[in-house]
Structures are given as structure tokens and as C-alpha cells.
Coordinates of N, CA and C in Angstrom, one line a residue:
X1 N -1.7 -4.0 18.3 CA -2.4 -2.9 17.7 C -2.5 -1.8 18.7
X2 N -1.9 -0.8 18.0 CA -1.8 0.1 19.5 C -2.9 1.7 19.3
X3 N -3.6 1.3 18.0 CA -5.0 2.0 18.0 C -6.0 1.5 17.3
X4 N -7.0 1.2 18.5 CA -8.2 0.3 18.2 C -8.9 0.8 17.1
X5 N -9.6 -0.1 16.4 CA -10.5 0.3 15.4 C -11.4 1.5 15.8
X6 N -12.2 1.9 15.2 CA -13.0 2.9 15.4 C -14.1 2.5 15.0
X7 N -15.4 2.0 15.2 CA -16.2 1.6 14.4 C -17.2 3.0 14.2
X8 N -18.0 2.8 13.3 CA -18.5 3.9 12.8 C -19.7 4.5 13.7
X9 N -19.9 3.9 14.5 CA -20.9 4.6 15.4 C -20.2 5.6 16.2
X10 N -19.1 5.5 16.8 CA -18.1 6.4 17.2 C -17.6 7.5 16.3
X11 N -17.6 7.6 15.4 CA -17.1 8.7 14.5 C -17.5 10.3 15.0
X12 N -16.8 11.0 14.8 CA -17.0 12.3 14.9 C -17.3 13.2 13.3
X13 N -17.6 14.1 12.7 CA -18.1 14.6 11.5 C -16.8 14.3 11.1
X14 N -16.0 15.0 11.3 CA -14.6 14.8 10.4 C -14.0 13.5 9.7
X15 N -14.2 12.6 10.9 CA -14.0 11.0 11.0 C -14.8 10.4 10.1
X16 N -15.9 10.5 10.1 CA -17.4 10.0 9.0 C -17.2 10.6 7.8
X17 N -16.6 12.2 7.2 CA -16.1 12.5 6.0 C -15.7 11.4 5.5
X18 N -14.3 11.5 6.3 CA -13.2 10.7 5.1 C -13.7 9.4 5.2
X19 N -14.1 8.6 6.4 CA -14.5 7.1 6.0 C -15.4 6.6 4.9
X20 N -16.4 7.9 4.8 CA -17.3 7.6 3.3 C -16.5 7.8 2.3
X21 N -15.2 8.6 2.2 CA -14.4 8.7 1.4 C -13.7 7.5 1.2
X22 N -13.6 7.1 2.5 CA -11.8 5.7 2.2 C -12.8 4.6 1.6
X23 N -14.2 4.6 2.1 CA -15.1 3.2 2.0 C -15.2 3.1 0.2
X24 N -15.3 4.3 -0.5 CA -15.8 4.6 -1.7 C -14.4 4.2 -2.6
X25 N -13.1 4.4 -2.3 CA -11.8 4.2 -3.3 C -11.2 3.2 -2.3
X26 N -11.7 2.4 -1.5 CA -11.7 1.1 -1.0 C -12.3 0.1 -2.1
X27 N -13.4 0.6 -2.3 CA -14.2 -0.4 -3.2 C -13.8 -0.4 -4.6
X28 N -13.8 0.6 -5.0 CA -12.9 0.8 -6.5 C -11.2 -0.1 -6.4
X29 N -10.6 0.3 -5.5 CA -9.2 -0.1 -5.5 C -9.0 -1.3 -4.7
X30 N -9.1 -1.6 -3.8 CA -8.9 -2.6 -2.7 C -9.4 -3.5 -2.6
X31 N -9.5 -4.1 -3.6 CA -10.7 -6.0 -3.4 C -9.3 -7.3 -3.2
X32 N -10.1 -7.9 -2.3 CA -9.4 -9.4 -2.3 C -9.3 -9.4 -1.0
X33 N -9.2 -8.4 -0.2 CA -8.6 -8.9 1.3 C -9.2 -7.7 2.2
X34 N -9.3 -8.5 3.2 CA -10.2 -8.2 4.5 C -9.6 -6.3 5.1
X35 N -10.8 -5.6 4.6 CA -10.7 -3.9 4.9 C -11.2 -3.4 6.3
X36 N -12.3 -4.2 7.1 CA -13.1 -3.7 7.8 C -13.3 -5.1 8.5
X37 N -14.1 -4.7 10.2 CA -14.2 -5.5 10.8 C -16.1 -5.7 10.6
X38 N -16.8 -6.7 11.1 CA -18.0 -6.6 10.7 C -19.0 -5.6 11.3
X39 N -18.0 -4.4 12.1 CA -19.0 -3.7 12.9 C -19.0 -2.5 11.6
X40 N -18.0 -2.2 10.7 CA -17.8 -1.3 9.5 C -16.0 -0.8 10.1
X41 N -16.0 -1.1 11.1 CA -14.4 -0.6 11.3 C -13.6 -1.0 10.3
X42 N -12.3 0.3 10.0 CA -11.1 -0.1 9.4 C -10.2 -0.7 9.6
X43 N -9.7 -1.2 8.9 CA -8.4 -2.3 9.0 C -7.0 -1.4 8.5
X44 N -5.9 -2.0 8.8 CA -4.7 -2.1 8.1 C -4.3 0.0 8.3
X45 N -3.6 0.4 7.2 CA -4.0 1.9 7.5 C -4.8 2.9 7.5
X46 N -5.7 2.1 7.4 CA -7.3 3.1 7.0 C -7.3 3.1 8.3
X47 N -7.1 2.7 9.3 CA -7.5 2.9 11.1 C -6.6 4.0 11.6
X48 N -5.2 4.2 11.1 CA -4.5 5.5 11.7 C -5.0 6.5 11.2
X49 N -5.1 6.2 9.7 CA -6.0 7.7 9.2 C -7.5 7.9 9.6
X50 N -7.8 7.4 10.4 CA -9.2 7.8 11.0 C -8.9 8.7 11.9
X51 N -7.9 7.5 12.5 CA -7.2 8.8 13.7 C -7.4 9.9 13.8
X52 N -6.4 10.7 12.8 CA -6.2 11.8 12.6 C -6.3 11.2 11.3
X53 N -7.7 12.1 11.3 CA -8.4 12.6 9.6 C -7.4 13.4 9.3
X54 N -7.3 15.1 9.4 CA -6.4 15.7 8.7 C -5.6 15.0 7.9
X55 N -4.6 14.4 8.8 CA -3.4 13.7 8.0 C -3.6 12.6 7.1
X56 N -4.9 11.6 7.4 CA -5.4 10.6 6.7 C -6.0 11.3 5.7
X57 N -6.5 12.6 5.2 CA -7.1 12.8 4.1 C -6.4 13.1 3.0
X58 N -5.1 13.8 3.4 CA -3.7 14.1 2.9 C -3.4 12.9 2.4
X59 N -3.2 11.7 2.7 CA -2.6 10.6 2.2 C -3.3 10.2 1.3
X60 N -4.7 10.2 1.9 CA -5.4 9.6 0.6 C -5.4 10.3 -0.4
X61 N -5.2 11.5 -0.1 CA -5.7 12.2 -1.1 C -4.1 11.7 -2.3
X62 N -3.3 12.2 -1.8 CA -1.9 11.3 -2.7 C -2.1 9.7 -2.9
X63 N -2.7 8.9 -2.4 CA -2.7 7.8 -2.8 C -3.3 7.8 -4.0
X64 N -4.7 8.5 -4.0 CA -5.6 8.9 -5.5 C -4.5 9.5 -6.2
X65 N -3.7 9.7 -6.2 CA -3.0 10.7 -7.1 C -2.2 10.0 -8.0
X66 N -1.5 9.1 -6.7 CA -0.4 8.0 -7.5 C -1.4 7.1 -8.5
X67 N -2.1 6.7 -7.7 CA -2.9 5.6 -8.3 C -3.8 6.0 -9.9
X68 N -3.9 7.1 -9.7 CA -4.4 7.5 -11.4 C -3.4 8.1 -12.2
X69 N -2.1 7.8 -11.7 CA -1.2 8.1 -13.1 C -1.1 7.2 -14.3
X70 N -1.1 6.3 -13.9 CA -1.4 4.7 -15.6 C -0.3 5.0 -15.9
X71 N 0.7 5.6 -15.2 CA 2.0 5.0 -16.7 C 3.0 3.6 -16.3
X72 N 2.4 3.1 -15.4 CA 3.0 1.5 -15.2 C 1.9 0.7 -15.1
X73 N 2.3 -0.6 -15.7 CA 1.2 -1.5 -15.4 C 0.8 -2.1 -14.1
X74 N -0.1 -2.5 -14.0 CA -0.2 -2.6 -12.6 C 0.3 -4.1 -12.1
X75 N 1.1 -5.1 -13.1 CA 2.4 -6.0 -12.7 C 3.3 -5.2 -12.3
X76 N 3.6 -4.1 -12.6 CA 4.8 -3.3 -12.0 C 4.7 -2.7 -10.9
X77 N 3.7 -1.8 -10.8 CA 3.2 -1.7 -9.4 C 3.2 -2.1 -8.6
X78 N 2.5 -3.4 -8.3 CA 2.6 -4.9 -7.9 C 4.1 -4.9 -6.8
X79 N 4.6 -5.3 -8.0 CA 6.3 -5.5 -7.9 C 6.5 -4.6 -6.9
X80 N 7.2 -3.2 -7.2 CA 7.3 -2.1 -6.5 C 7.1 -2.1 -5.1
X81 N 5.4 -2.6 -4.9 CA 4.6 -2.2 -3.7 C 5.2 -3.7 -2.5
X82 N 5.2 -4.7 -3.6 CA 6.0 -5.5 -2.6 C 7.1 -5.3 -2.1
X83 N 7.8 -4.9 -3.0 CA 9.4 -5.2 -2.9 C 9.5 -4.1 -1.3
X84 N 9.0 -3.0 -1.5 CA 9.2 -1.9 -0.3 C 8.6 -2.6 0.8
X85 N 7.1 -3.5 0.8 CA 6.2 -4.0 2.1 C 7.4 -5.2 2.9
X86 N 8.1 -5.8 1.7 CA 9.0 -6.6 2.3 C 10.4 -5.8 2.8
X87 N 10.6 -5.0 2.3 CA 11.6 -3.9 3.3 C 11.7 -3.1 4.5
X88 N 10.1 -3.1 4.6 CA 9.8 -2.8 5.8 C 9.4 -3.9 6.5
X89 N 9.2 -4.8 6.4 CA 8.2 -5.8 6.7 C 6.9 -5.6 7.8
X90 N 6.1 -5.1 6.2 CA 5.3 -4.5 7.1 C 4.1 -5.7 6.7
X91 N 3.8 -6.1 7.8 CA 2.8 -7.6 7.7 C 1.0 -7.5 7.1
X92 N 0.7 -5.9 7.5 CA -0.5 -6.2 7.1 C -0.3 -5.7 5.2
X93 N 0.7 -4.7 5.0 CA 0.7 -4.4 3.4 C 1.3 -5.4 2.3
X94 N 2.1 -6.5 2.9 CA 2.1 -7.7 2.6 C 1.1 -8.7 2.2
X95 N 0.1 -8.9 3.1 CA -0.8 -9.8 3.5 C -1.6 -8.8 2.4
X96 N -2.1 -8.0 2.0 CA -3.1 -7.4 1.2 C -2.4 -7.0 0.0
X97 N -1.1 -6.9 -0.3 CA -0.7 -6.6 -1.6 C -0.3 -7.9 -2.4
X98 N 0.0 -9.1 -1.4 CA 0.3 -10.9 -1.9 C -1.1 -10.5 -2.7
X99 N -2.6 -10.6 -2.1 CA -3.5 -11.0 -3.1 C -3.6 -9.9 -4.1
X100 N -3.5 -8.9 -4.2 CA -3.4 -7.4 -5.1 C -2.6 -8.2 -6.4
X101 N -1.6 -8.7 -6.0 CA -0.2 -8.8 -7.3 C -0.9 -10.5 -7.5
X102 N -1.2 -11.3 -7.1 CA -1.8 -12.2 -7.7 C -2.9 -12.3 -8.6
X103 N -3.8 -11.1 -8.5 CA -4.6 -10.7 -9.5 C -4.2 -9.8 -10.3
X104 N -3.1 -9.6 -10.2 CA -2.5 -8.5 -11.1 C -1.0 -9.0 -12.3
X105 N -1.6 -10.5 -12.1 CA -0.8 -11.3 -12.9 C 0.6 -11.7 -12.5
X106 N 1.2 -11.7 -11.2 CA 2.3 -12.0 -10.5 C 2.3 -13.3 -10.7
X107 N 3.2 -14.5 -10.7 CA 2.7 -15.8 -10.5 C 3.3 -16.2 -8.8
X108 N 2.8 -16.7 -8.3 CA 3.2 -17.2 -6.8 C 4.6 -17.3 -6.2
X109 N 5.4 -17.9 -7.3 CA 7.0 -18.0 -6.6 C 7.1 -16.5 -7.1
X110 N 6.8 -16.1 -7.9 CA 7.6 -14.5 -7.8 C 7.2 -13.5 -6.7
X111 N 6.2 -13.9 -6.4 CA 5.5 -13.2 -5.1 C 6.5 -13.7 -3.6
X112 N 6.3 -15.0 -3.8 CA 7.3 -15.3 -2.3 C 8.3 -15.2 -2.6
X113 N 9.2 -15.1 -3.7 CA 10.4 -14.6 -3.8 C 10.7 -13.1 -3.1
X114 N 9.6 -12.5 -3.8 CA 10.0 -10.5 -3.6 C 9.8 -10.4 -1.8
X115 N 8.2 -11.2 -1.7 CA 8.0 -10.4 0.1 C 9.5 -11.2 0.7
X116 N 10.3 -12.3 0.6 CA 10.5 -12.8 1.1 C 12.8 -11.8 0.7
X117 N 12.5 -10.9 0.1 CA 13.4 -9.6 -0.3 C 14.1 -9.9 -1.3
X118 N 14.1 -10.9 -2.2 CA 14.5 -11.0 -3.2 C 13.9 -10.7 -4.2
X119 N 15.1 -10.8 -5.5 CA 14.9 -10.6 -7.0 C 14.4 -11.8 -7.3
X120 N 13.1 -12.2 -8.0 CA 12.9 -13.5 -9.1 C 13.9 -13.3 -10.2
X121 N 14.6 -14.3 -10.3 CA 14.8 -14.5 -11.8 C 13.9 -14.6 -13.3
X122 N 13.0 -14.7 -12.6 CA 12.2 -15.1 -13.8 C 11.2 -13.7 -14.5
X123 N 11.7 -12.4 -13.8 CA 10.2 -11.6 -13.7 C 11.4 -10.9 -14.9
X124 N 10.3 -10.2 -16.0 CA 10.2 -9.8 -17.5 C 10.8 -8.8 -17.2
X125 N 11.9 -8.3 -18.2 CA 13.0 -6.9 -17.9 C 12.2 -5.6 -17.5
X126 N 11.1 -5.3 -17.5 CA 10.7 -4.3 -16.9 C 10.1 -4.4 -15.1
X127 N 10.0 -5.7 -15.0 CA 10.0 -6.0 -13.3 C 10.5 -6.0 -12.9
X128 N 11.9 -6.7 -13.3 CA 12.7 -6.2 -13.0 C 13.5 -5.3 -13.1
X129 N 13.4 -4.0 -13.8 CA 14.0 -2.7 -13.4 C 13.0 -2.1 -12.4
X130 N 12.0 -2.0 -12.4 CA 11.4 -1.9 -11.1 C 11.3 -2.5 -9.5
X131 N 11.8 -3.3 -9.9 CA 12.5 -4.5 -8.7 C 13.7 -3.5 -7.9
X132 N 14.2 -3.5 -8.9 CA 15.7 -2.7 -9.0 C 15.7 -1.5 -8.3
X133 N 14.3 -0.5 -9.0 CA 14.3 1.1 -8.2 C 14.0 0.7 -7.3
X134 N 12.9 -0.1 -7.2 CA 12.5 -0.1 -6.0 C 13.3 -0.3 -4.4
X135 N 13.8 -1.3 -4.8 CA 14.9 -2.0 -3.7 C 15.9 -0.7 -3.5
X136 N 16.7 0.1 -4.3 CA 17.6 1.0 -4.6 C 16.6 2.1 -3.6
X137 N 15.8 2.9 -4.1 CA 15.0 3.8 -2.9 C 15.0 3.6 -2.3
X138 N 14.5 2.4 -1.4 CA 14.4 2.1 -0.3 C 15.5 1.8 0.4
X139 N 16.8 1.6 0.3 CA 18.3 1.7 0.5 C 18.3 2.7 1.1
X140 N 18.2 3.6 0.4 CA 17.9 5.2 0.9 C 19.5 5.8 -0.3
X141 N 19.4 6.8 0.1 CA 20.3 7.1 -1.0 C 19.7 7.7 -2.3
X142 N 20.4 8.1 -3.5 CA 20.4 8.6 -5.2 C 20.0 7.5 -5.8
X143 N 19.2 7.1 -6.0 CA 19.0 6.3 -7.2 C 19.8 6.0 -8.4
X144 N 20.5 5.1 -8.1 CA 21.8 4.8 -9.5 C 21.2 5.3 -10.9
X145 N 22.2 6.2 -11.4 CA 21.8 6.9 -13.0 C 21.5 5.4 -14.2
X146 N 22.1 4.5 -13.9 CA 21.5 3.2 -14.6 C 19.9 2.9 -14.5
X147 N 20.1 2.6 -13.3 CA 18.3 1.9 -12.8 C 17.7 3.4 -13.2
X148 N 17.8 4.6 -13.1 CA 16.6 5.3 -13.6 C 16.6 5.8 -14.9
X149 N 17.8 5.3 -15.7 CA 17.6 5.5 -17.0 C 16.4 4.3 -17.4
X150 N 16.8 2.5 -16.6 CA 16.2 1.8 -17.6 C 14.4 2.0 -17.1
X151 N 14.2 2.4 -16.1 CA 12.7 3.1 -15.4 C 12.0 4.1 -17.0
X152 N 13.5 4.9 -17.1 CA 12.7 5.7 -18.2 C 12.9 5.2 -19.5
X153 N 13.7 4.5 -20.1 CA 13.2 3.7 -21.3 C 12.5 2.9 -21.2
X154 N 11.9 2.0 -20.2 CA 10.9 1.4 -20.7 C 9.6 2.1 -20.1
X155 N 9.3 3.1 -19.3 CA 7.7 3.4 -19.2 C 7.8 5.4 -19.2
X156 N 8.7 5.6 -19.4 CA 8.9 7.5 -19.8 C 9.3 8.1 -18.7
X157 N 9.3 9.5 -19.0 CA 9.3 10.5 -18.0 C 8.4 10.1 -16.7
X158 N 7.0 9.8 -16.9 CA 5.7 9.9 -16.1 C 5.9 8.3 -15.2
X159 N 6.3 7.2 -16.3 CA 6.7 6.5 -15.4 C 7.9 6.3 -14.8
X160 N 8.8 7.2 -14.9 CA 10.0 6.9 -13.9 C 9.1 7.8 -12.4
X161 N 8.7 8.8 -12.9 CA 7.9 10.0 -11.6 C 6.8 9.3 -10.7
X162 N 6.2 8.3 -11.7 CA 4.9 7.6 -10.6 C 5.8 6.3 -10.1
X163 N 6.9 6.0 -10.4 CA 7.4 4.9 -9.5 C 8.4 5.3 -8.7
X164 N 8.6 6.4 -8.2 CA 9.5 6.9 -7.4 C 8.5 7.6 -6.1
X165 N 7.3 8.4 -6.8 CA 6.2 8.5 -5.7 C 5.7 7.5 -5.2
X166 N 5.2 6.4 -6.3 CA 4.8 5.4 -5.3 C 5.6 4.9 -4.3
X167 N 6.8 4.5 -4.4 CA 7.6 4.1 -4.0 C 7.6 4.8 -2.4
X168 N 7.6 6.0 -2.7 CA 7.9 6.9 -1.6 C 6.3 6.9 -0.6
X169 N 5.2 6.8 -1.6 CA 4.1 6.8 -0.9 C 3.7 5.6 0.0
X170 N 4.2 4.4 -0.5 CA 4.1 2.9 0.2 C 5.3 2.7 1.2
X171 N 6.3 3.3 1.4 CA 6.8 3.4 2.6 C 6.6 3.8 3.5
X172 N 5.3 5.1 3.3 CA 4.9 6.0 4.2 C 3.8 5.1 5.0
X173 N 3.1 4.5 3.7 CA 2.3 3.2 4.7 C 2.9 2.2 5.4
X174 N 4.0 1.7 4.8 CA 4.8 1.0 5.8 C 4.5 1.1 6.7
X175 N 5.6 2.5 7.1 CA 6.0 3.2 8.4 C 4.8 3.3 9.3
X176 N 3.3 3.5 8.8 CA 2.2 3.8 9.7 C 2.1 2.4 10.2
X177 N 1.9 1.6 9.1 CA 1.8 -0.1 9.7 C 2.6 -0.2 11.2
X178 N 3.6 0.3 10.2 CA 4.7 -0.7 11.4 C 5.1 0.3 13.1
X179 N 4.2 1.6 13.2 CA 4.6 2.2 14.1 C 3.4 2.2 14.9
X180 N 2.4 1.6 14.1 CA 1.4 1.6 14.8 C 0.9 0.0 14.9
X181 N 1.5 -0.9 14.9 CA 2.1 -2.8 15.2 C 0.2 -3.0 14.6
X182 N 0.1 -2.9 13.6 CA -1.1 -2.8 12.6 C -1.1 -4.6 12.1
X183 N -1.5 -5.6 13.1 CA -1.3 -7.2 12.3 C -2.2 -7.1 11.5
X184 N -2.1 -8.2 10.9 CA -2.6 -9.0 9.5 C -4.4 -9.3 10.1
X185 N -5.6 -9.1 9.7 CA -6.8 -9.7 10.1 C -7.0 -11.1 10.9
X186 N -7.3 -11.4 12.5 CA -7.1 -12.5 12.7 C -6.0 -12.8 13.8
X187 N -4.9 -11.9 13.7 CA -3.7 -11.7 14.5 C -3.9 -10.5 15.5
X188 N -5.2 -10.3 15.6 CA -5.5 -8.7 16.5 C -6.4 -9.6 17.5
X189 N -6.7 -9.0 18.3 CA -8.0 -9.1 19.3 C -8.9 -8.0 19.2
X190 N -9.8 -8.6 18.6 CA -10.8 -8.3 18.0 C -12.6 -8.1 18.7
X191 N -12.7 -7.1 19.9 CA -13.5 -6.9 21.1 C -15.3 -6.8 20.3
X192 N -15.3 -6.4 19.1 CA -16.3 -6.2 18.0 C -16.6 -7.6 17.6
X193 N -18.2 -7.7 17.6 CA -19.0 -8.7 17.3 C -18.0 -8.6 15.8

């Protein structure tokens, strides 16, 4: 972990803004897995965006963005958010998106199939066309004219656009995970009661 938590007695104004902010669309969005340490510190990317607020308010603020578009279900999402956490293998967005897509109606082998960078056979033609973008963006490259036609017959215009931001937006966390060696709850040393 190569930037310690922050706990909230240490905050500066800026820092205490957004954490009442991250703590509030933490609680609406983020249930199942461990956000904070017991002193109120953040976990996972919510610790680099303390960092630097600026740029952590920015993200959030896009993460609210993506996150209220509704034009994919949130099994597709799911999908998506894995398929990229396991492309980066990024350990803590794994570890908190496994329980996300398990409440989100994933069944278990399809979950350790995706983190583990595969296609399930078994996931319903629109998971896997999202399977598909997803893996394909993250390639890097155009997105094959195939895979983003079948993105747009099965969820529109709006959802081919919110699964290519997300897409774009969850690599961004990746990349913070993984440049900032962000482990899983439990895998850190942990100096806070």
C-alpha cells in the first residue's frame, strides 16, 4: 500500500468535503464489502482520491454519472466491471465487485470464470455481448463494428455509450488500484485500532 489511509481526524477541509461525499454514494452504491477501516478511513480507491481531492472529486463525480445512466442492467454491468478488474488484475476491484455481481444475480462459476479472464458459456446473449465489449476495449484498439452493433441492439444508443464509459471509467480504477499496490482488506498492515 503505498498511501496510507487517511483517517478522518487527519483531514483537511477539502479532504472532509468529498469524504462526506464518498461516505454518502458509498452507502447508496457500495454494500457487501469492507469500505473503511474502524477508525472511518478509506479503503480500496476511495484512499487515492482523498489524496488528491481535486482529482478524486472528478472521478466521483463521473462515477455518479455512469452509474445513473439505467440503460444496462446491473447483471451486465456486473459482467463488464469484472471482465476489465480481471484484466487488470486489479485485487481490491475484484474482491468488491465478486460480491457486487453476486447480488446482482451472477451465479458463482460465472463469476470465477470472468475474474479468472474468461467467457462463461453459460451467460445469456446479452452478457455476453458485453463480455465481448468489454474484453475488446480493454485490448485497446476500435471496438469491432460486430460487438458494438450487438451492444446496440440489445440495450440502444444509451447503452452502447454507458458501457463503453464504464468500461473506460473502471479501468481508470483499475489503474489507481494497481499503481497505488491498493490490497484486498486484511492483506495491508493495518497501524489503526
Amino acid at each position: 500500500m503505498r498511501l496510507p489511509p487517511i483517517p478522518p481526524s487527519e483531514f483537511n477541509d477539502e479532504q472532509r468535503d468529498l469524504y462526506d461525499t464518498l461516505r454518502a454514494g458509498i452507502a447508496k452504491q457500495f454494500q457487501g464489502f469492507q469500505t473503511a477501516r474502524a477508525d472511518g478511513a478509506l479503503l480500496g480507491a476511495f484512499n487515492p482520491w482523498l489524496h488528491e481531492p481535486r482529482i478524486g472529486r472528478a472521478v466521483w463525480e463521473l462515477t455518479e454519472a455512469v452509474s445513473a445512466c439505467g440503460a444496462l442492467p446491473d447483471n451486465a454491468r456486473q459482467v463488464a466491471i469484472l471482465a476489465t478488474g480481471a484484466r487488470f488484475k486489479a485485487a481490491f476491484e475484484l474482491y468488491a465487485h465478486v460480491r457486487i455481481a453476486r447480488d446482482k444475480g451472477l451465479a458463482p462459476d460465472e463469476i470465477a470464470t470472468i475474474t479468472a479472464g474468461q467467457r462463461p458459456a453459460d451467460l445469456s446473449p446479452d452478457e455476453a455481448a458485453v463480455y465481448d465489449a468489454a474484453t475488446a476495449l480493454n485490448a485497446g484498439g476500435v471496438l469491432p463494428g460486430p460487438v458494438y452493433a450487438r451492444i446496440q441492439t440489445a440495450f440502444g444508443p444509451r447503452g452502447i455509450a454507458e458501457l463503453i464509459h464504464l468500461v473506460g471509467l473502471y479501468a481508470m480504477v483499475c489503474t489507481t488500484l494497481n499503481g497505488f499496490d491498493v490490497p484486498i482488506p486484511g492483506q495491508q498492515v493495518d497501524p489503526a485500532p
